[in-house]
CSV table of C-alpha atoms in Angstrom, one decimal:
chain,number,residue,atom,x,y,z
A,1,MET,CA,-138.4,-7.4,-15.7
A,2,THR,CA,-134.7,-7.7,-15.5
A,3,VAL,CA,-132.2,-10.3,-14.2
A,4,ALA,CA,-129.5,-8.4,-12.3
A,5,VAL,CA,-126.0,-9.9,-12.9
A,6,VAL,CA,-124.0,-8.5,-10.0
A,7,GLN,CA,-120.5,-7.3,-10.8
A,8,PHE,CA,-117.9,-7.2,-8.1
A,9,GLY,CA,-114.3,-6.1,-8.6
A,10,GLY,CA,-112.8,-9.3,-10.0
A,11,SER,CA,-116.0,-10.8,-11.4
A,12,ASN,CA,-115.2,-12.2,-14.9
A,13,CYS,CA,-118.1,-14.3,-16.0
A,14,ASP,CA,-120.6,-11.4,-15.7
A,15,ARG,CA,-120.7,-10.4,-19.4
A,16,ASP,CA,-120.8,-14.1,-20.5
A,17,THR,CA,-123.9,-14.6,-18.3
A,18,VAL,CA,-125.7,-11.5,-19.7
A,19,ARG,CA,-125.0,-12.7,-23.2
A,20,ALA,CA,-126.2,-16.2,-22.5
A,21,LEU,CA,-129.4,-14.9,-20.9
A,22,ALA,CA,-130.0,-12.5,-23.8
A,23,HIS,CA,-129.6,-15.4,-26.2
A,24,LEU,CA,-132.5,-17.1,-24.5
A,25,GLY,CA,-134.6,-13.9,-24.7
A,26,ILE,CA,-134.2,-13.1,-21.0
A,27,ASP,CA,-133.7,-9.5,-20.2
A,28,ALA,CA,-130.5,-9.1,-18.1
A,29,GLU,CA,-128.2,-6.3,-17.1
A,30,LEU,CA,-124.9,-5.8,-15.4
A,31,VAL,CA,-125.3,-4.3,-12.0
A,32,TRP,CA,-122.3,-2.8,-10.2
A,33,HIS,CA,-122.4,-4.0,-6.6
A,34,GLU,CA,-122.1,-0.5,-5.2
A,35,ASP,CA,-125.2,0.6,-7.1
A,36,GLY,CA,-127.5,-1.8,-5.4
A,37,LEU,CA,-130.2,-4.0,-7.0
A,38,PRO,CA,-132.5,-2.1,-9.4
A,39,GLU,CA,-136.2,-1.7,-8.4
A,40,ASP,CA,-137.4,-3.9,-11.3
A,41,THR,CA,-135.1,-6.9,-10.4
A,42,THR,CA,-136.9,-10.1,-11.2
A,43,GLY,CA,-133.9,-12.4,-10.7
A,44,VAL,CA,-130.2,-12.3,-9.6
A,45,VAL,CA,-127.1,-14.0,-10.8
A,46,LEU,CA,-124.0,-13.9,-8.7
A,47,PRO,CA,-121.5,-14.7,-11.5
A,48,GLY,CA,-118.1,-16.4,-11.6
A,49,GLY,CA,-114.8,-14.7,-11.2
A,50,PHE,CA,-112.4,-13.8,-8.3
A,51,SER,CA,-114.3,-11.2,-6.4
A,52,TYR,CA,-112.0,-9.2,-4.0
A,53,GLY,CA,-109.1,-11.4,-5.3
A,54,ASP,CA,-110.3,-14.4,-3.3
A,55,TYR,CA,-108.9,-12.6,-0.2
A,56,LEU,CA,-109.4,-14.5,3.1
A,57,ARG,CA,-111.5,-17.3,1.4
A,58,ALA,CA,-113.1,-17.3,-2.1
A,59,GLY,CA,-116.4,-15.3,-1.9
A,60,ALA,CA,-115.8,-14.2,1.8
A,61,MET,CA,-115.6,-10.5,1.1
A,62,ALA,CA,-118.4,-10.2,-1.5
A,63,ALA,CA,-120.7,-12.2,0.8
A,64,ARG,CA,-120.4,-9.4,3.4
A,65,SER,CA,-121.1,-6.6,0.9
A,66,PRO,CA,-124.3,-4.5,1.2
A,67,ILE,CA,-125.7,-5.7,-2.1
A,68,VAL,CA,-125.7,-9.3,-0.9
A,69,ALA,CA,-127.9,-8.3,2.0
A,70,GLU,CA,-130.3,-6.9,-0.7
A,71,VAL,CA,-130.0,-10.2,-2.6
A,72,ARG,CA,-130.8,-12.1,0.6
A,73,GLU,CA,-134.0,-10.0,1.1
A,74,ALA,CA,-134.9,-10.5,-2.5
A,75,ALA,CA,-134.4,-14.3,-2.1
A,76,GLU,CA,-136.6,-14.3,0.9
A,77,ARG,CA,-139.4,-12.7,-1.2
A,78,GLY,CA,-139.0,-15.5,-3.7
A,79,THR,CA,-136.9,-13.8,-6.3
A,80,PRO,CA,-134.8,-16.5,-8.1
A,81,VAL,CA,-131.1,-16.3,-7.2
A,82,LEU,CA,-128.4,-18.3,-9.0
A,83,GLY,CA,-124.7,-18.4,-7.9
A,84,ILE,CA,-122.3,-19.8,-10.4
A,85,CYS,CA,-118.7,-20.7,-9.4
A,86,ASN,CA,-117.4,-17.7,-7.4
A,87,GLY,CA,-121.1,-16.8,-7.1
A,88,ALA,CA,-121.6,-20.2,-5.5
A,89,GLN,CA,-118.8,-19.5,-3.1
A,90,ILE,CA,-120.4,-16.2,-2.3
A,91,GLY,CA,-123.8,-18.0,-1.8
A,92,CYS,CA,-122.4,-20.4,0.7
A,93,GLU,CA,-120.3,-17.8,2.5
A,94,SER,CA,-123.4,-15.6,2.9
A,95,SER,CA,-125.5,-18.6,4.1
A,96,LEU,CA,-127.9,-18.2,1.1
A,97,THR,CA,-127.1,-21.9,0.6
A,98,PRO,CA,-125.7,-24.5,3.0
A,99,GLY,CA,-122.1,-25.8,3.2
A,100,ALA,CA,-118.8,-24.3,1.9
A,101,PHE,CA,-116.7,-24.6,-1.2
A,102,THR,CA,-113.0,-24.9,-0.4
A,103,THR,CA,-109.7,-25.9,-1.8
A,104,ASN,CA,-109.8,-28.7,-4.5
A,105,GLU,CA,-108.4,-32.0,-3.3
A,106,SER,CA,-105.7,-31.6,-6.0
A,107,ALA,CA,-104.7,-28.2,-4.5
A,108,ARG,CA,-104.8,-27.0,-8.1
A,109,PHE,CA,-106.9,-24.8,-10.2
A,110,GLN,CA,-108.8,-27.1,-12.6
A,111,CYS,CA,-110.3,-26.0,-15.9
A,112,GLU,CA,-112.0,-28.9,-17.7
A,113,ARG,CA,-115.3,-30.3,-18.9
A,114,VAL,CA,-117.2,-32.5,-16.4
A,115,HIS,CA,-120.3,-34.7,-16.5
A,116,LEU,CA,-123.1,-33.9,-14.1
A,117,ARG,CA,-126.1,-36.0,-13.1
A,118,VAL,CA,-129.3,-34.2,-12.5
A,119,GLU,CA,-130.4,-35.3,-9.0
A,120,ASN,CA,-133.6,-33.4,-8.7
A,121,ALA,CA,-135.5,-32.3,-11.8
A,122,ASP,CA,-138.3,-30.8,-9.9
A,123,THR,CA,-136.8,-27.4,-9.4
A,124,PRO,CA,-136.9,-24.2,-11.5
A,125,TRP,CA,-133.2,-24.8,-12.4
A,126,THR,CA,-133.6,-28.4,-13.6
A,127,SER,CA,-137.1,-28.6,-14.9
A,128,HIS,CA,-135.8,-28.7,-18.4
A,129,PHE,CA,-133.9,-31.9,-17.6
A,130,GLU,CA,-134.9,-35.4,-16.6
A,131,ALA,CA,-133.9,-36.8,-13.2
A,132,GLY,CA,-130.8,-38.9,-13.8
A,133,GLU,CA,-130.0,-37.1,-17.0
A,134,VAL,CA,-126.3,-36.6,-17.7
A,135,VAL,CA,-125.2,-33.1,-18.9
A,136,GLU,CA,-121.7,-31.7,-19.6
A,137,PHE,CA,-120.6,-28.4,-18.2
A,138,PRO,CA,-117.2,-26.9,-17.8
A,139,ILE,CA,-115.6,-26.2,-14.4
A,140,ALA,CA,-112.9,-23.6,-13.8
A,141,HIS,CA,-112.0,-23.3,-10.1
A,142,GLY,CA,-109.4,-23.8,-7.4
A,143,GLU,CA,-111.8,-23.9,-4.5
A,144,GLY,CA,-114.8,-26.0,-5.5
A,145,ARG,CA,-114.6,-28.9,-3.1
A,146,TYR,CA,-118.0,-29.1,-1.4
A,147,GLU,CA,-117.7,-29.4,2.4
A,148,ILE,CA,-120.4,-29.8,5.0
A,149,ASP,CA,-120.8,-31.8,8.1
A,150,ASP,CA,-122.2,-35.3,7.6
A,151,GLU,CA,-125.4,-34.8,9.4
A,152,ARG,CA,-126.3,-31.6,7.5
A,153,LEU,CA,-125.5,-33.4,4.2
A,154,GLU,CA,-127.8,-36.2,5.1
A,155,GLU,CA,-130.6,-33.7,5.8
A,156,LEU,CA,-130.0,-32.0,2.4
A,157,GLU,CA,-130.1,-35.3,0.6
A,158,ALA,CA,-133.2,-36.3,2.4
A,159,ASP,CA,-134.8,-33.0,1.5
A,160,ASP,CA,-133.8,-33.4,-2.2
A,161,ARG,CA,-131.7,-30.3,-2.1
A,162,VAL,CA,-128.8,-31.6,-4.1
A,163,LEU,CA,-129.2,-30.4,-7.7
A,164,PHE,CA,-126.2,-32.0,-9.5
A,165,ARG,CA,-123.5,-34.5,-8.7
A,166,TYR,CA,-120.3,-35.0,-10.6
A,167,CYS,CA,-120.5,-38.3,-12.5
A,168,ASP,CA,-118.9,-40.2,-15.5
A,169,GLU,CA,-120.5,-40.0,-18.9
A,170,ASP,CA,-122.8,-42.9,-18.1
A,171,GLY,CA,-124.1,-41.2,-15.0
A,172,ASN,CA,-122.2,-43.2,-12.4
A,173,VAL,CA,-121.1,-41.2,-9.4
A,174,THR,CA,-117.6,-42.5,-8.7
A,175,PRO,CA,-114.5,-41.1,-6.9
A,176,GLU,CA,-112.7,-41.0,-10.3
A,177,ALA,CA,-115.5,-38.8,-11.8
A,178,ASN,CA,-115.3,-36.4,-8.8
A,179,PRO,CA,-113.0,-33.6,-10.1
A,180,ASN,CA,-112.3,-31.8,-6.8
A,181,GLY,CA,-113.1,-34.2,-3.9
A,182,SER,CA,-116.5,-32.7,-3.2
A,183,LYS,CA,-118.4,-34.6,-0.4
A,184,HIS,CA,-120.8,-37.1,-2.0
A,185,SER,CA,-119.7,-35.5,-5.4
A,186,VAL,CA,-122.1,-32.5,-4.8
A,187,ALA,CA,-121.7,-29.9,-7.6
A,188,GLY,CA,-124.7,-27.8,-6.8
A,189,VAL,CA,-127.3,-27.3,-4.1
A,190,LEU,CA,-130.5,-25.5,-3.3
A,191,GLY,CA,-131.1,-22.9,-0.6
A,192,GLU,CA,-134.0,-22.9,1.8
A,193,ARG,CA,-136.3,-22.2,-1.1
A,194,ASP,CA,-135.9,-23.9,-4.4
A,195,SER,CA,-135.7,-20.5,-6.1
A,196,VAL,CA,-132.2,-20.2,-4.7
A,197,ALA,CA,-129.4,-22.4,-6.1
A,198,VAL,CA,-125.6,-22.5,-6.4
A,199,LEU,CA,-123.3,-24.6,-8.5
A,200,MET,CA,-119.6,-24.7,-9.3
A,201,PRO,CA,-119.9,-25.7,-13.0
A,202,HIS,CA,-120.6,-23.0,-15.5
A,203,PRO,CA,-124.0,-23.2,-17.3
A,204,GLU,CA,-123.4,-19.9,-19.1
A,205,ARG,CA,-120.4,-21.3,-20.8
A,206,VAL,CA,-122.5,-24.0,-22.5
A,207,ALA,CA,-125.4,-21.9,-23.6
A,208,LEU,CA,-124.5,-20.4,-27.0
A,209,PRO,CA,-124.8,-22.7,-30.0
A,210,ASP,CA,-122.1,-20.8,-32.0
A,211,ILE,CA,-119.5,-22.0,-29.6
A,212,GLY,CA,-120.6,-25.5,-28.9
A,213,PRO,CA,-123.0,-27.6,-26.8
A,214,THR,CA,-125.9,-25.9,-25.0
A,215,ASP,CA,-126.6,-28.1,-22.0
A,216,GLY,CA,-126.4,-25.0,-19.7
A,217,GLN,CA,-129.5,-23.4,-21.2
A,218,GLY,CA,-131.8,-25.5,-19.1
A,219,VAL,CA,-130.4,-24.0,-15.9
A,220,LEU,CA,-130.6,-20.4,-17.1
A,221,ARG,CA,-134.2,-20.8,-18.5
A,222,ALA,CA,-135.3,-20.8,-14.8
A,223,PHE,CA,-135.3,-17.0,-15.2
A,224,ASP,CA,-137.8,-17.2,-18.0
A,225,GLU,CA,-140.6,-18.6,-15.9
B,1,MET,CA,-110.1,1.8,28.0
B,2,THR,CA,-107.1,-0.5,27.7
B,3,ALA,CA,-105.2,-1.4,24.5
B,4,TYR,CA,-105.2,-5.1,23.7
B,5,THR,CA,-104.1,-7.3,20.9
B,6,ALA,CA,-106.6,-10.1,20.2
B,7,THR,CA,-105.1,-13.1,18.4
B,8,VAL,CA,-107.6,-15.2,16.4
B,9,GLU,CA,-106.3,-18.5,15.2
B,10,VAL,CA,-108.5,-20.1,12.6
B,11,ARG,CA,-107.9,-23.7,11.6
B,12,LEU,CA,-109.8,-26.4,9.7
B,13,LYS,CA,-112.1,-28.6,11.8
B,14,HIS,CA,-110.6,-32.0,12.6
B,15,GLY,CA,-111.3,-34.3,9.6
B,16,VAL,CA,-111.6,-31.6,7.0
B,17,LEU,CA,-109.1,-32.3,4.2
B,18,ASP,CA,-106.4,-29.6,3.8
B,19,PRO,CA,-104.8,-30.1,0.4
B,20,GLU,CA,-102.5,-27.1,0.8
B,21,ALA,CA,-101.1,-28.4,4.0
B,22,GLU,CA,-100.6,-31.8,2.5
B,23,THR,CA,-98.7,-30.3,-0.5
B,24,THR,CA,-96.6,-28.2,1.9
B,25,GLY,CA,-95.7,-31.3,3.9
B,26,ARG,CA,-94.7,-33.2,0.7
B,27,ALA,CA,-92.5,-30.3,-0.3
B,28,LEU,CA,-90.7,-30.4,3.0
B,29,GLU,CA,-90.2,-34.1,2.5
B,30,ARG,CA,-88.7,-33.4,-0.9
B,31,LEU,CA,-86.3,-31.1,0.8
B,32,GLY,CA,-85.1,-34.0,2.9
B,33,PHE,CA,-87.0,-33.3,6.1
B,34,GLU,CA,-88.7,-36.1,8.0
B,35,LEU,CA,-92.1,-35.4,9.4
B,36,GLU,CA,-95.3,-37.2,10.4
B,37,ASP,CA,-97.9,-34.7,9.5
B,38,LEU,CA,-98.4,-31.0,9.0
B,39,ARG,CA,-101.3,-28.7,9.8
B,40,ALA,CA,-101.7,-25.1,8.8
B,41,ALA,CA,-103.7,-22.4,10.4
B,42,ASP,CA,-104.5,-18.7,9.8
B,43,LEU,CA,-103.5,-16.2,12.5
B,44,PHE,CA,-105.0,-12.8,12.8
B,45,GLU,CA,-103.7,-10.2,15.3
B,46,VAL,CA,-106.3,-7.5,15.9
B,47,ASP,CA,-105.2,-4.4,17.9
B,48,LEU,CA,-108.2,-2.8,19.7
B,49,ASP,CA,-109.2,-0.8,22.7
B,50,ALA,CA,-111.7,-2.3,25.2
B,51,GLU,CA,-113.0,-1.9,28.7
B,52,SER,CA,-111.6,-5.2,29.8
B,53,ALA,CA,-109.9,-8.3,28.4
B,54,ASP,CA,-113.2,-10.1,28.4
B,55,ALA,CA,-114.8,-7.3,26.3
B,56,ALA,CA,-111.9,-7.5,23.9
B,57,ALA,CA,-112.2,-11.2,23.6
B,58,GLU,CA,-115.9,-11.0,23.0
B,59,ARG,CA,-115.4,-8.5,20.2
B,60,ALA,CA,-112.7,-10.7,18.6
B,61,ASP,CA,-115.0,-13.7,19.0
B,62,GLU,CA,-117.7,-12.0,17.0
B,63,MET,CA,-115.2,-11.0,14.3
B,64,ALA,CA,-114.3,-14.7,14.0
B,65,GLU,CA,-117.9,-15.8,13.9
B,66,ARG,CA,-118.9,-13.2,11.3
B,67,LEU,CA,-115.9,-13.1,9.0
B,68,LEU,CA,-112.5,-14.5,10.0
B,69,ALA,CA,-113.7,-18.1,10.2
B,70,ASN,CA,-116.3,-20.0,8.3
B,71,PRO,CA,-118.1,-22.1,10.9
B,72,THR,CA,-118.9,-24.8,8.3
B,73,ILE,CA,-115.3,-25.8,8.0
B,74,HIS,CA,-113.3,-23.9,10.7
B,75,ASP,CA,-112.7,-23.9,14.5
B,76,TYR,CA,-111.1,-20.9,16.0
B,77,GLU,CA,-109.5,-19.8,19.2
B,78,VAL,CA,-109.2,-16.3,20.6
B,79,THR,CA,-106.5,-15.1,23.0
B,80,VAL,CA,-106.1,-11.5,24.3
B,81,GLU,CA,-103.0,-9.7,25.6
B,82,GLU,CA,-102.5,-6.2,26.7
B,83,ARG,CA,-100.3,-4.2,24.4
C-alpha cells in the first residue's frame, strides 16, 4: 500500500509531500515519471513545481507524458489522485479535472498565505473539515487563476464539485480575498469521481507541527482511508 | 508528398482575461505610445510533408486540439502554405 508521489523534471514539492504523508503514517514514495506507477500504488499525488519548465503552458507537457495516462487509468479504477499546484495544472491540462489554471490576474508570481472556505465537506479530501470551515494554506504560483466557461462552472457548482474557495478570515468570499482572479474564487475542484481532486494551495506545506499550523493534514488524510 | 508549413495561431477566447497582454500594453503606454488595446497570441509554424494541403491542415488541427491549444481557454486558427 503506497501513495506514489510522481516526480517530473522540475517538480519541487515532491519530497515535502512524501514527508507530510509519512508524518501522518501514510506510506508514500517518490516515483520518477519514466519508471511508471508501481504495481502496489494505492494513491497518487501530482506534486507542485515547474514540470518541464512550464513550457507552452504550466502542466501542458507533463499532462501528455505516459505516466499521466497510467494515472488516468488508476483514477478510473477509483484510486485517489490529488494534484497540488503544478499538479493541479497537470490535472486540468490532462482533463482529469475540469477547467484550466492560467496566469494570475496580477500577472505576478504570488507566494502568500490565503484563507479557504470548505465548500463541500462530503468528499475524501474534506471529510476532516466542516462545510463552511475556514482553513489557512499557502499559495505559491504564477498561473493559478481558475478559468472555465460559465455554463460548465454552473454545472460544477450544481454538482457540488467545488472543494475550496478563496475567502477572508471570516469565510466571506469577496473579490479582495481572491488572490489570483479565479472565477468564482475557485481554489480546488473535483474530477468526475470524488476520489480525484486538484487545488492550487499547498496542503503539504501546512502539515508538519514543527513548522507551524497543520490545516493541510485534513486533505492528505484522504489517503489513509 | 508535398512540403508544407502549417501555421497554428493560438489566442485566448474572447472574454478571457490576459494579464500579460494588459501589462505589455501598459508598458507601451509608459514608453509614450498611444493605444486602445493590445491582444497577444502564440504562433507555431510546423513544417511537415503531406498528401495535400487539406491533409496538412487536418494534422495541424489535431496538433492544436491535443497540445498546442487548451480548448478550455483558447481558440486557434490553422493556415497552410507550400514551402
